[in-house]
C-alpha cells in the first residue's frame, strides 16, 4: 500500500519535471533488428537444399563465425536443439544476401542507443543527440518522431537533424533474429524452450565504429548536452578494443570537462580483457547501470570470485551480497552512482543523498512495467497505465532483510558513506515484450533523477 502511494507520487513528480532536461547525448550503438519467426517446412526445405549432412555438422558444433549458408542454417539448428540463444557474426556477402532474401516478419529498432533514443526522445519528449554508426533509410524509418537528432556536417558546420532528414544512403547494420517457440520441431529435433539465434550482418557496431562527426566535432557536440549515456562497448574483443576505447575515454573526459554527468549502461561483455578495460574507465563515469549477471561478471574480474558466485545463487539475488558488490565497485572505482536491477527489485548506491534517487527508480520501474504490459509505450501518459500491476510479493523478503541489516526506512538507508536506495518492482505476469527493458529501466532512472534535482 505504502509503495503504491510512493509510486503514484514519484510518477507525477517526474512527469512534471522531465521537460526541464535540455539534451541527452546517446552513444554509440544503433542497429536494425530483423525478426524472423521460423517455420518448420520452410526451414527443412532450406536445409535440404543447402545439403543436410553439411548443415547438421554445425548443429553439433557452432562455427566461430558464419561464412556460408550451411553454417547459418546449422547454427540455427544448434540453437533449436538446445533451446539456447547464440549470436554469430556473418562475414560473407552472399550469406548476408541470402538472409536478406529470406526476409523478416518484423523490423525493430535495435542497439541500446536506438532504443533509448526512441524512449527518451520519442516517448518522454526529452531532446537527444544519438550516435548512429550507419544511417540507411531503413534505419532512419525506425526512429520515432520527436526531438531526436543526429549531427550532420554541412559546409564544415555542425548541424542537428532528425534521422529521417539525414538523407545519406549509408549501410544497413542488420541483426537477423531467428525466433522459435518451445516445442518447435525441425526433422527429429525439438526445442526444449523458446529462444533465438542471431546472425549479425553488421561491420560497425561490433567494432565500435565512431562516426567522423563525433571524432572531429565532439567538443561542440558535448557543449550542446546536459547529460550523456554511453553503451555498446560490450561487443569489443581483445583484438579490436584498444583504438575505440581510447576515443571513448577522450569523449568522457571532454564531457567531464564540461560538467556533464555520464552514465555507462553496462552490458554483458564476454571478453575478460575488455571487461577489465571498461572497469578501468569507470572512474570517469558518474553512474553505471547493470543487472545481477553483469555485476557478477565485474566482481569476477575484480578478483571477488566468492561474491560473484553469491550474486547468482538466489532468486531474487541476495540483497546483502548485492550491496557488498555495489560498495566494492563504488569504493574501488570512485563511480558516484551504481544502479542495480534484477527481476523483482532495484537498488541504487549513491555518494549523495535524497528521496529523488528513490523516486527516479520508482518512475523507471513503472516505465518498465508499462513496456512489459503494453508492448509499446507511446507517451509518458502511458506509463501510469502500469499502476494496476501489483508490486511483486518476492520483494517483501528483500525489503525485510534490508530493514534488519541497515535500518532502511521507506526504501532509504545509510551504508558506510553512501545512501542505499531500494524499491520493489511491479512485475507483469504475461509480458507483451521484454526487449530492451533493461535499457528502459536504466535510462528512465538516470534521466528521471536529474529531472528531479
Ligand atoms: P535486457 O538486456 O533484456 O534488457 P536486463 O537484464 O538488462 O535485460 O533487464 C531485464 C530487467 O527487466 C529485469 O532485471 C527486470 O527488472 C525487468 N523485467 C523483466 N521482466 C519483467 C516483467 N515481466 N515485468 C516487469 N519488469 C520486468
Short mmCIF file of C-alpha atoms and ligand atoms in Angstrom, two decimals:
data_model
loop_
_atom_site.label_atom_id
_atom_site.label_comp_id
_atom_site.label_asym_id
_atom_site.label_seq_id
_atom_site.Cartn_x
_atom_site.Cartn_y
_atom_site.Cartn_z
CA UNK A 1 0.00 0.00 0.00
CA UNK A 2 2.70 2.43 1.06
CA UNK A 3 4.69 1.55 -2.05
CA UNK A 4 1.73 2.25 -4.31
CA UNK A 5 1.46 5.76 -2.86
CA UNK A 6 5.16 6.30 -3.40
CA UNK A 7 4.86 5.02 -6.98
CA UNK A 8 1.99 7.38 -7.81
CA UNK A 9 3.63 10.49 -6.40
CA UNK A 10 7.01 9.67 -7.97
CA UNK A 11 5.38 9.37 -11.39
CA UNK A 12 3.63 12.73 -11.00
CA UNK A 13 6.86 14.41 -9.97
CA UNK A 14 8.92 13.04 -12.84
CA UNK A 15 6.19 13.73 -15.39
CA UNK A 16 6.06 17.35 -14.30
CA UNK A 17 9.82 17.89 -14.32
CA UNK A 18 11.15 15.77 -17.18
CA UNK A 19 10.76 18.63 -19.66
CA UNK A 20 13.43 20.53 -17.74
CA UNK A 21 16.10 18.21 -19.20
CA UNK A 22 17.66 20.03 -22.11
CA UNK A 23 19.57 17.45 -24.10
CA UNK A 24 20.95 13.97 -23.60
CA UNK A 25 23.80 12.52 -25.63
CA UNK A 26 23.43 8.81 -26.51
CA UNK A 27 26.40 6.90 -27.92
CA UNK A 28 27.37 4.51 -29.55
CA UNK A 29 25.32 1.51 -30.72
CA UNK A 30 22.30 1.60 -33.02
CA UNK A 31 21.22 -1.11 -35.45
CA UNK A 32 18.24 -2.77 -37.10
CA UNK A 33 16.74 -5.91 -35.56
CA UNK A 34 15.05 -8.03 -38.23
CA UNK A 35 12.86 -10.69 -36.64
CA UNK A 36 12.00 -13.88 -38.45
CA UNK A 37 9.66 -16.40 -36.86
CA UNK A 38 10.89 -19.78 -38.10
CA UNK A 39 8.52 -22.22 -39.80
CA UNK A 40 9.21 -25.96 -39.93
CA UNK A 41 8.57 -26.68 -43.61
CA UNK A 42 10.44 -23.62 -44.83
CA UNK A 43 13.45 -24.39 -42.65
CA UNK A 44 13.53 -28.10 -43.60
CA UNK A 45 13.37 -27.23 -47.32
CA UNK A 46 16.23 -24.79 -46.92
CA UNK A 47 18.35 -27.31 -45.03
CA UNK A 48 17.77 -29.97 -47.71
CA UNK A 49 18.67 -27.53 -50.44
CA UNK A 50 21.87 -26.39 -48.70
CA UNK A 51 22.96 -30.01 -48.03
CA UNK A 52 21.60 -31.65 -44.90
CA UNK A 53 24.78 -33.51 -43.88
CA UNK A 54 26.88 -30.38 -44.09
CA UNK A 55 24.29 -28.34 -42.17
CA UNK A 56 23.96 -30.92 -39.39
CA UNK A 57 27.69 -30.73 -38.68
CA UNK A 58 27.19 -27.20 -37.41
CA UNK A 59 24.14 -28.19 -35.39
CA UNK A 60 26.61 -30.17 -33.26
CA UNK A 61 29.36 -27.60 -33.09
CA UNK A 62 28.89 -23.90 -33.70
CA UNK A 63 31.33 -22.30 -36.11
CA UNK A 64 33.32 -19.28 -34.87
CA UNK A 65 31.58 -17.06 -37.39
CA UNK A 66 29.35 -17.59 -40.38
CA UNK A 67 30.98 -17.86 -43.79
CA UNK A 68 28.30 -19.71 -45.76
CA UNK A 69 24.65 -20.76 -45.84
CA UNK A 70 25.12 -24.28 -44.36
CA UNK A 71 26.83 -22.66 -41.37
CA UNK A 72 23.94 -20.24 -40.95
CA UNK A 73 21.28 -22.96 -41.06
CA UNK A 74 23.38 -25.29 -38.89
CA UNK A 75 23.79 -22.59 -36.25
CA UNK A 76 20.04 -22.02 -36.20
CA UNK A 77 19.57 -25.77 -35.65
CA UNK A 78 22.20 -25.66 -32.89
CA UNK A 79 20.05 -23.10 -31.03
CA UNK A 80 16.81 -25.00 -31.61
CA UNK A 81 18.28 -28.31 -30.45
CA UNK A 82 19.38 -26.82 -27.13
CA UNK A 83 16.80 -24.07 -26.66
CA UNK A 84 19.77 -21.75 -26.24
CA UNK A 85 20.46 -18.30 -27.60
CA UNK A 86 23.54 -17.70 -29.70
CA UNK A 87 24.86 -14.83 -31.76
CA UNK A 88 27.42 -15.02 -34.55
CA UNK A 89 28.94 -12.53 -36.92
CA UNK A 90 28.09 -13.11 -40.59
CA UNK A 91 31.13 -12.34 -42.66
CA UNK A 92 30.19 -13.42 -46.16
CA UNK A 93 28.32 -11.13 -48.55
CA UNK A 94 26.50 -13.98 -50.24
CA UNK A 95 25.17 -15.26 -46.89
CA UNK A 96 24.07 -11.74 -45.99
CA UNK A 97 22.24 -11.57 -49.29
CA UNK A 98 20.64 -14.96 -48.58
CA UNK A 99 19.36 -13.70 -45.21
CA UNK A 100 18.04 -10.53 -46.77
CA UNK A 101 16.14 -12.53 -49.40
CA UNK A 102 14.82 -14.93 -46.78
CA UNK A 103 13.36 -11.80 -45.26
CA UNK A 104 11.78 -10.90 -41.96
CA UNK A 105 8.37 -10.70 -40.30
CA UNK A 106 9.07 -7.62 -38.29
CA UNK A 107 11.65 -4.85 -38.06
CA UNK A 108 12.56 -3.26 -34.77
CA UNK A 109 14.89 -0.58 -33.55
CA UNK A 110 17.99 -2.28 -32.18
CA UNK A 111 21.00 -1.25 -30.14
CA UNK A 112 20.89 0.49 -26.79
CA UNK A 113 21.24 3.97 -28.32
CA UNK A 114 18.39 3.38 -30.77
CA UNK A 115 16.11 2.01 -28.08
CA UNK A 116 16.90 4.79 -25.62
CA UNK A 117 16.57 7.49 -28.30
CA UNK A 118 13.06 6.32 -29.12
CA UNK A 119 12.14 6.16 -25.43
CA UNK A 120 13.66 9.44 -24.24
CA UNK A 121 13.04 11.49 -27.39
CA UNK A 122 10.05 9.73 -28.93
CA UNK A 123 8.09 8.96 -25.77
CA UNK A 124 9.23 11.34 -23.00
CA UNK A 125 9.93 14.28 -25.30
CA UNK A 126 13.45 14.76 -23.91
CA UNK A 127 15.75 16.04 -26.69
CA UNK A 128 18.52 13.56 -27.54
CA UNK A 129 21.55 13.54 -29.80
CA UNK A 130 22.20 9.98 -30.97
CA UNK A 131 25.23 8.28 -32.45
CA UNK A 132 24.04 6.08 -35.32
CA UNK A 133 27.06 4.31 -36.87
CA UNK A 134 25.33 3.92 -40.24
CA UNK A 135 22.15 5.68 -41.22
CA UNK A 136 20.31 3.98 -44.09
CA UNK A 137 16.72 4.86 -44.93
CA UNK A 138 15.65 1.57 -43.34
CA UNK A 139 17.46 2.51 -40.12
CA UNK A 140 16.01 6.04 -40.24
CA UNK A 141 12.47 4.70 -40.62
CA UNK A 142 12.72 3.01 -37.22
CA UNK A 143 13.15 6.29 -35.34
CA UNK A 144 10.04 7.72 -33.74
CA UNK A 145 9.08 11.31 -34.39
CA UNK A 146 10.09 13.77 -31.72
CA UNK A 147 13.20 15.66 -30.61
CA UNK A 148 15.71 13.02 -31.78
CA UNK A 149 18.77 14.40 -33.54
CA UNK A 150 21.90 13.22 -35.29
CA UNK A 151 24.81 15.52 -36.10
CA UNK A 152 25.24 16.45 -39.76
CA UNK A 153 28.10 18.45 -41.20
CA UNK A 154 27.18 20.94 -43.92
CA UNK A 155 29.73 23.41 -45.29
CA UNK A 156 32.02 22.49 -42.43
CA UNK A 157 29.36 23.44 -39.88
CA UNK A 158 27.81 21.08 -37.35
CA UNK A 159 24.03 20.91 -37.60
CA UNK A 160 21.45 18.70 -35.90
CA UNK A 161 18.74 16.93 -37.89
CA UNK A 162 16.18 14.21 -37.24
CA UNK A 163 17.50 10.85 -38.55
CA UNK A 164 14.76 10.85 -41.20
CA UNK A 165 16.19 14.11 -42.53
CA UNK A 166 19.79 12.90 -42.60
CA UNK A 167 19.34 11.64 -46.18
CA UNK A 168 22.64 9.94 -46.79
CA UNK A 169 22.26 6.43 -48.13
CA UNK A 170 24.57 4.62 -45.76
CA UNK A 171 24.70 0.91 -44.99
CA UNK A 172 22.17 -1.07 -43.00
CA UNK A 173 23.52 -2.80 -39.90
CA UNK A 174 21.07 -5.69 -39.59
CA UNK A 175 20.89 -8.22 -36.79
CA UNK A 176 18.79 -11.12 -38.12
CA UNK A 177 16.93 -12.69 -35.22
CA UNK A 178 15.58 -16.19 -35.91
CA UNK A 179 12.99 -16.95 -33.25
CA UNK A 180 11.39 -20.27 -32.38
CA UNK A 181 8.80 -21.24 -29.74
CA UNK A 182 9.16 -24.02 -27.20
CA UNK A 183 8.41 -27.39 -28.82
CA UNK A 184 9.39 -26.12 -32.31
CA UNK A 185 10.22 -29.15 -34.47
CA UNK A 186 12.59 -29.50 -37.37
CA UNK A 187 13.42 -33.02 -38.62
CA UNK A 188 13.85 -35.00 -35.40
CA UNK A 189 14.93 -32.02 -33.30
CA UNK A 190 12.61 -30.32 -30.81
CA UNK A 191 13.28 -27.06 -28.99
CA UNK A 192 13.19 -27.61 -25.19
CA UNK A 193 12.36 -23.91 -24.73
CA UNK A 194 11.74 -20.80 -26.78
CA UNK A 195 14.79 -18.84 -27.87
CA UNK A 196 16.57 -17.27 -30.80
CA UNK A 197 19.63 -17.37 -32.97
CA UNK A 198 21.11 -14.06 -34.12
CA UNK A 199 23.19 -13.67 -37.25
CA UNK A 200 24.61 -10.19 -37.31
CA UNK A 201 25.38 -8.57 -40.63
CA UNK A 202 26.99 -5.58 -39.03
CA UNK A 203 30.58 -4.43 -39.51
CA UNK A 204 30.17 -1.26 -37.49
CA UNK A 205 28.70 -1.82 -34.03
CA UNK A 206 30.87 -4.85 -33.08
CA UNK A 207 33.97 -2.74 -33.80
CA UNK A 208 32.57 0.31 -32.04
CA UNK A 209 32.93 2.35 -35.19
CA UNK A 210 32.76 6.04 -34.30
CA UNK A 211 31.48 8.43 -36.96
CA UNK A 212 33.64 11.31 -38.24
CA UNK A 213 31.11 13.87 -36.93
CA UNK A 214 31.78 12.51 -33.45
CA UNK A 215 35.53 12.24 -33.88
CA UNK A 216 36.01 15.69 -35.37
CA UNK A 217 33.32 17.77 -33.68
CA UNK A 218 32.94 16.12 -30.31
CA UNK A 219 33.76 19.22 -28.32
CA UNK A 220 30.88 21.08 -29.94
CA UNK A 221 28.51 18.13 -29.55
CA UNK A 222 29.40 17.87 -25.86
CA UNK A 223 28.77 21.60 -25.39
CA UNK A 224 25.18 21.00 -26.51
CA UNK A 225 24.20 18.41 -23.90
CA UNK A 226 23.30 18.27 -20.23
CA UNK A 227 23.63 14.51 -19.68
CA UNK A 228 25.19 11.58 -21.52
CA UNK A 229 24.60 7.83 -21.66
CA UNK A 230 27.28 5.56 -23.09
CA UNK A 231 26.62 1.99 -24.25
CA UNK A 232 27.73 -0.52 -26.83
CA UNK A 233 31.21 -1.34 -25.54
CA UNK A 234 30.22 -4.97 -24.87
CA UNK A 235 30.92 -6.45 -28.30
CA UNK A 236 34.58 -5.43 -28.38
CA UNK A 237 37.25 -8.12 -28.27
CA UNK A 238 40.88 -8.24 -27.26
CA UNK A 239 41.79 -7.83 -30.92
CA UNK A 240 39.91 -4.59 -31.57
CA UNK A 241 39.24 -2.81 -28.26
CA UNK A 242 42.27 -0.57 -27.82
CA UNK A 243 41.57 2.04 -30.51
CA UNK A 244 37.85 2.54 -29.83
CA UNK A 245 38.27 2.69 -26.04
CA UNK A 246 40.93 5.36 -26.42
CA UNK A 247 38.40 7.56 -28.26
CA UNK A 248 35.67 6.73 -25.74
CA UNK A 249 37.99 7.83 -22.93
CA UNK A 250 38.68 11.13 -24.69
CA UNK A 251 34.96 11.67 -25.16
CA UNK A 252 34.18 11.07 -21.49
CA UNK A 253 36.99 13.38 -20.43
CA UNK A 254 35.60 16.08 -22.71
CA UNK A 255 32.15 15.61 -21.15
CA UNK A 256 33.63 15.70 -17.64
CA UNK A 257 35.42 18.93 -18.54
CA UNK A 258 32.02 20.44 -19.27
CA UNK A 259 30.46 19.03 -16.06
CA UNK A 260 28.17 16.70 -17.99
CA UNK A 261 27.31 13.64 -15.83
CA UNK A 262 27.89 10.45 -17.84
CA UNK A 263 26.13 7.12 -17.29
CA UNK A 264 27.57 3.84 -18.51
CA UNK A 265 24.95 1.28 -19.47
CA UNK A 266 26.96 -1.85 -18.86
CA UNK A 267 26.05 -4.98 -20.81
CA UNK A 268 27.46 -8.46 -20.53
CA UNK A 269 30.95 -8.30 -22.01
CA UNK A 270 32.24 -11.79 -22.81
CA UNK A 271 35.87 -10.79 -23.35
CA UNK A 272 37.54 -10.52 -19.93
CA UNK A 273 40.28 -8.22 -21.09
CA UNK A 274 37.70 -5.79 -22.49
CA UNK A 275 35.65 -6.05 -19.30
CA UNK A 276 38.73 -5.11 -17.28
CA UNK A 277 39.48 -2.20 -19.59
CA UNK A 278 35.89 -0.90 -19.21
CA UNK A 279 36.26 -1.22 -15.44
CA UNK A 280 39.38 0.92 -15.76
CA UNK A 281 37.28 3.69 -17.31
CA UNK A 282 34.67 3.73 -14.56
CA UNK A 283 36.33 6.47 -12.50
CA UNK A 284 35.39 8.85 -15.33
CA UNK A 285 31.70 7.97 -15.11
CA UNK A 286 29.13 9.49 -12.80
CA UNK A 287 26.94 6.42 -12.91
CA UNK A 288 26.73 2.79 -14.04
CA UNK A 289 23.71 0.53 -14.63
CA UNK A 290 23.76 -3.27 -14.53
CA UNK A 291 21.88 -6.49 -13.69
CA UNK A 292 22.92 -9.45 -11.50
CA UNK A 293 24.82 -11.34 -14.21
CA UNK A 294 26.71 -8.22 -15.22
CA UNK A 295 27.56 -7.30 -11.62
CA UNK A 296 28.81 -10.85 -11.01
CA UNK A 297 30.97 -10.70 -14.15
CA UNK A 298 32.56 -7.49 -12.86
CA UNK A 299 33.19 -8.98 -9.42
CA UNK A 300 34.96 -11.84 -11.16
CA UNK A 301 37.49 -9.62 -12.90
CA UNK A 302 37.94 -7.65 -9.66
CA UNK A 303 39.06 -10.90 -8.01
CA UNK A 304 35.89 -11.24 -5.89
CA UNK A 305 35.02 -14.76 -7.05
CA UNK A 306 33.08 -15.79 -3.90
CA UNK A 307 30.94 -12.67 -4.04
CA UNK A 308 30.35 -13.22 -7.76
CA UNK A 309 29.03 -16.72 -7.06
CA UNK A 310 26.76 -15.47 -4.28
CA UNK A 311 25.16 -12.93 -6.60
CA UNK A 312 23.96 -15.68 -8.91
CA UNK A 313 22.68 -18.08 -6.24
CA UNK A 314 19.38 -16.67 -5.00
CA UNK A 315 16.22 -15.73 -6.84
CA UNK A 316 15.82 -12.87 -6.27
CA UNK A 317 19.52 -12.19 -5.70
CA UNK A 318 20.60 -11.83 -2.05
CA UNK A 319 20.44 -8.05 -1.39
CA UNK A 320 23.28 -8.11 1.16
CA UNK A 321 25.62 -9.71 -1.37
CA UNK A 322 24.43 -7.22 -3.99
CA UNK A 323 25.05 -4.29 -1.64
CA UNK A 324 28.54 -5.59 -0.83
CA UNK A 325 29.33 -5.90 -4.52
CA UNK A 326 27.99 -2.41 -5.25
CA UNK A 327 30.09 -0.99 -2.39
CA UNK A 328 33.20 -2.76 -3.69
CA UNK A 329 32.56 -1.36 -7.15
CA UNK A 330 31.91 2.21 -5.94
CA UNK A 331 34.83 2.29 -3.50
CA UNK A 332 37.39 0.78 -5.88
CA UNK A 333 36.44 2.87 -8.93
CA UNK A 334 35.05 6.11 -7.49
CA UNK A 335 31.90 5.93 -9.62
CA UNK A 336 29.28 8.06 -7.82
CA UNK A 337 26.15 6.06 -8.54
CA UNK A 338 25.60 2.33 -9.06
CA UNK A 339 22.14 1.28 -10.24
CA UNK A 340 21.41 -2.43 -9.96
CA UNK A 341 18.28 -4.04 -11.39
CA UNK A 342 17.05 -7.59 -11.11
CA UNK A 343 13.75 -9.39 -11.51
CA UNK A 344 11.77 -8.09 -8.51
CA UNK A 345 13.76 -5.16 -7.16
CA UNK A 346 16.24 -2.35 -7.88
CA UNK A 347 18.98 -0.90 -5.69
CA UNK A 348 20.96 2.30 -6.09
CA UNK A 349 24.11 3.19 -4.21
CA UNK A 350 24.95 6.89 -4.37
CA UNK A 351 27.57 9.09 -2.74
CA UNK A 352 24.84 11.72 -2.34
CA UNK A 353 21.51 11.66 -0.56
CA UNK A 354 17.89 12.40 -1.27
CA UNK A 355 14.47 10.92 -1.93
CA UNK A 356 14.78 11.88 -5.59
CA UNK A 357 17.05 8.86 -6.11
CA UNK A 358 14.23 6.57 -4.96
CA UNK A 359 11.55 8.43 -6.89
CA UNK A 360 13.54 8.13 -10.11
CA UNK A 361 13.84 4.36 -9.55
CA UNK A 362 10.08 4.13 -8.99
CA UNK A 363 9.42 6.02 -12.21
CA UNK A 364 11.78 3.65 -14.06
CA UNK A 365 10.05 0.57 -12.64
CA UNK A 366 6.68 1.92 -13.70
CA UNK A 367 8.02 2.57 -17.20
CA UNK A 368 9.44 -1.00 -17.35
CA UNK A 369 6.11 -2.47 -16.25
CA UNK A 370 4.26 -0.31 -18.80
CA UNK A 371 6.55 -1.60 -21.54
CA UNK A 372 6.03 -5.21 -20.44
CA UNK A 373 2.28 -4.70 -20.23
CA UNK A 374 1.62 -2.65 -23.36
CA UNK A 375 4.48 -3.73 -25.61
CA UNK A 376 4.86 -0.23 -26.96
CA UNK A 377 4.74 2.82 -24.71
CA UNK A 378 3.57 5.74 -26.86
CA UNK A 379 3.66 8.65 -24.46
CA UNK A 380 4.68 9.38 -20.91
CA UNK A 381 0.97 9.24 -20.01
CA UNK A 382 1.01 5.53 -20.93
CA UNK A 383 3.47 4.87 -18.10
CA UNK A 384 0.79 5.43 -15.46
CA UNK A 385 -1.23 2.59 -17.04
CA UNK A 386 1.06 0.18 -15.19
CA UNK A 387 -0.11 1.43 -11.77
CA UNK A 388 -2.54 -1.52 -11.51
CA UNK A 389 0.30 -4.05 -11.88
CA UNK A 390 0.96 -5.27 -8.33
CA UNK A 391 4.29 -4.85 -6.56
CA UNK A 392 5.89 -8.29 -6.55
CA UNK A 393 5.50 -10.41 -3.40
CA UNK A 394 9.04 -11.75 -3.66
CA UNK A 395 10.49 -8.33 -2.88
CA UNK A 396 8.96 -8.30 0.62
CA UNK A 397 11.65 -10.62 1.98
CA UNK A 398 14.32 -8.49 0.32
CA UNK A 399 12.90 -5.38 1.98
CA UNK A 400 12.80 -7.07 5.40
CA UNK A 401 16.41 -8.16 5.10
CA UNK A 402 17.48 -4.59 4.27
CA UNK A 403 15.44 -3.14 7.15
CA UNK A 404 17.06 -5.57 9.58
CA UNK A 405 20.59 -5.15 8.29
CA UNK A 406 20.75 -1.41 7.51
CA UNK A 407 17.75 0.08 9.35
CA UNK A 408 16.25 1.05 5.98
CA UNK A 409 13.19 3.30 6.06
CA UNK A 410 10.87 3.93 3.08
CA UNK A 411 13.50 2.37 0.87
CA UNK A 412 16.40 4.51 2.04
CA UNK A 413 19.34 3.65 4.32
CA UNK A 414 22.83 4.88 5.12
CA UNK A 415 25.56 2.36 4.34
CA UNK A 416 29.12 3.49 5.08
CA UNK A 417 29.38 6.90 3.46
CA UNK A 418 26.75 6.09 0.83
CA UNK A 419 22.98 6.18 0.52
CA UNK A 420 21.46 2.81 -0.33
CA UNK A 421 18.08 3.05 -2.06
CA UNK A 422 15.73 0.11 -2.57
CA UNK A 423 12.46 -0.29 -4.43
CA UNK A 424 10.30 -3.37 -5.02
CA UNK A 425 9.22 -3.57 -8.68
CA UNK A 426 5.96 -4.25 -10.44
CA UNK A 427 6.21 -7.44 -12.46
CA UNK A 428 3.87 -8.09 -15.37
CA UNK A 429 2.67 -11.71 -15.41
CA UNK A 430 2.37 -12.24 -19.15
CA UNK A 431 4.57 -9.55 -20.70
CA UNK A 432 3.87 -8.42 -24.26
CA UNK A 433 7.51 -7.51 -24.72
CA UNK A 434 10.68 -7.53 -22.65
CA UNK A 435 13.06 -6.47 -25.43
CA UNK A 436 15.20 -3.56 -24.29
CA UNK A 437 13.56 -3.45 -20.90
CA UNK A 438 16.93 -3.09 -19.14
CA UNK A 439 17.68 -0.02 -21.28
CA UNK A 440 14.27 1.40 -20.38
CA UNK A 441 14.97 0.95 -16.68
CA UNK A 442 18.45 2.48 -16.66
CA UNK A 443 17.79 5.46 -18.91
CA UNK A 444 14.48 6.34 -17.18
CA UNK A 445 16.11 6.23 -13.76
CA UNK A 446 19.20 8.24 -14.72
CA UNK A 447 17.36 10.95 -16.64
CA UNK A 448 14.49 10.92 -14.09
CA UNK A 449 16.94 11.54 -11.27
CA UNK A 450 18.35 14.64 -12.92
CA UNK A 451 14.87 15.88 -13.80
CA UNK A 452 14.02 15.76 -10.10
CA UNK A 453 17.09 17.59 -8.85
P1 LIG B 1 17.66 -6.88 -21.29
O1 LIG B 1 19.10 -6.85 -21.66
O2 LIG B 1 16.84 -7.92 -22.00
O3 LIG B 1 17.01 -5.55 -21.32
P2 LIG B 1 18.17 -6.85 -18.45
O4 LIG B 1 18.59 -7.99 -17.60
O5 LIG B 1 19.10 -5.72 -18.61
O6 LIG B 1 17.68 -7.45 -19.83
O7 LIG B 1 16.79 -6.27 -17.88
C1 LIG B 1 15.77 -7.09 -17.53
C2 LIG B 1 15.04 -6.45 -16.36
O8 LIG B 1 13.71 -6.21 -16.75
C3 LIG B 1 14.95 -7.32 -15.13
O9 LIG B 1 16.02 -7.05 -14.27
C4 LIG B 1 13.62 -6.91 -14.52
O10 LIG B 1 13.84 -5.89 -13.56
C5 LIG B 1 12.83 -6.33 -15.68
N1 LIG B 1 11.73 -7.22 -16.10
C6 LIG B 1 11.84 -8.38 -16.75
N2 LIG B 1 10.63 -8.94 -16.99
C7 LIG B 1 9.71 -8.07 -16.48
C8 LIG B 1 8.27 -8.07 -16.41
N3 LIG B 1 7.54 -9.08 -16.90
N4 LIG B 1 7.67 -7.02 -15.81
C9 LIG B 1 8.41 -6.00 -15.31
N5 LIG B 1 9.75 -5.96 -15.34
C10 LIG B 1 10.42 -6.97 -15.93
#
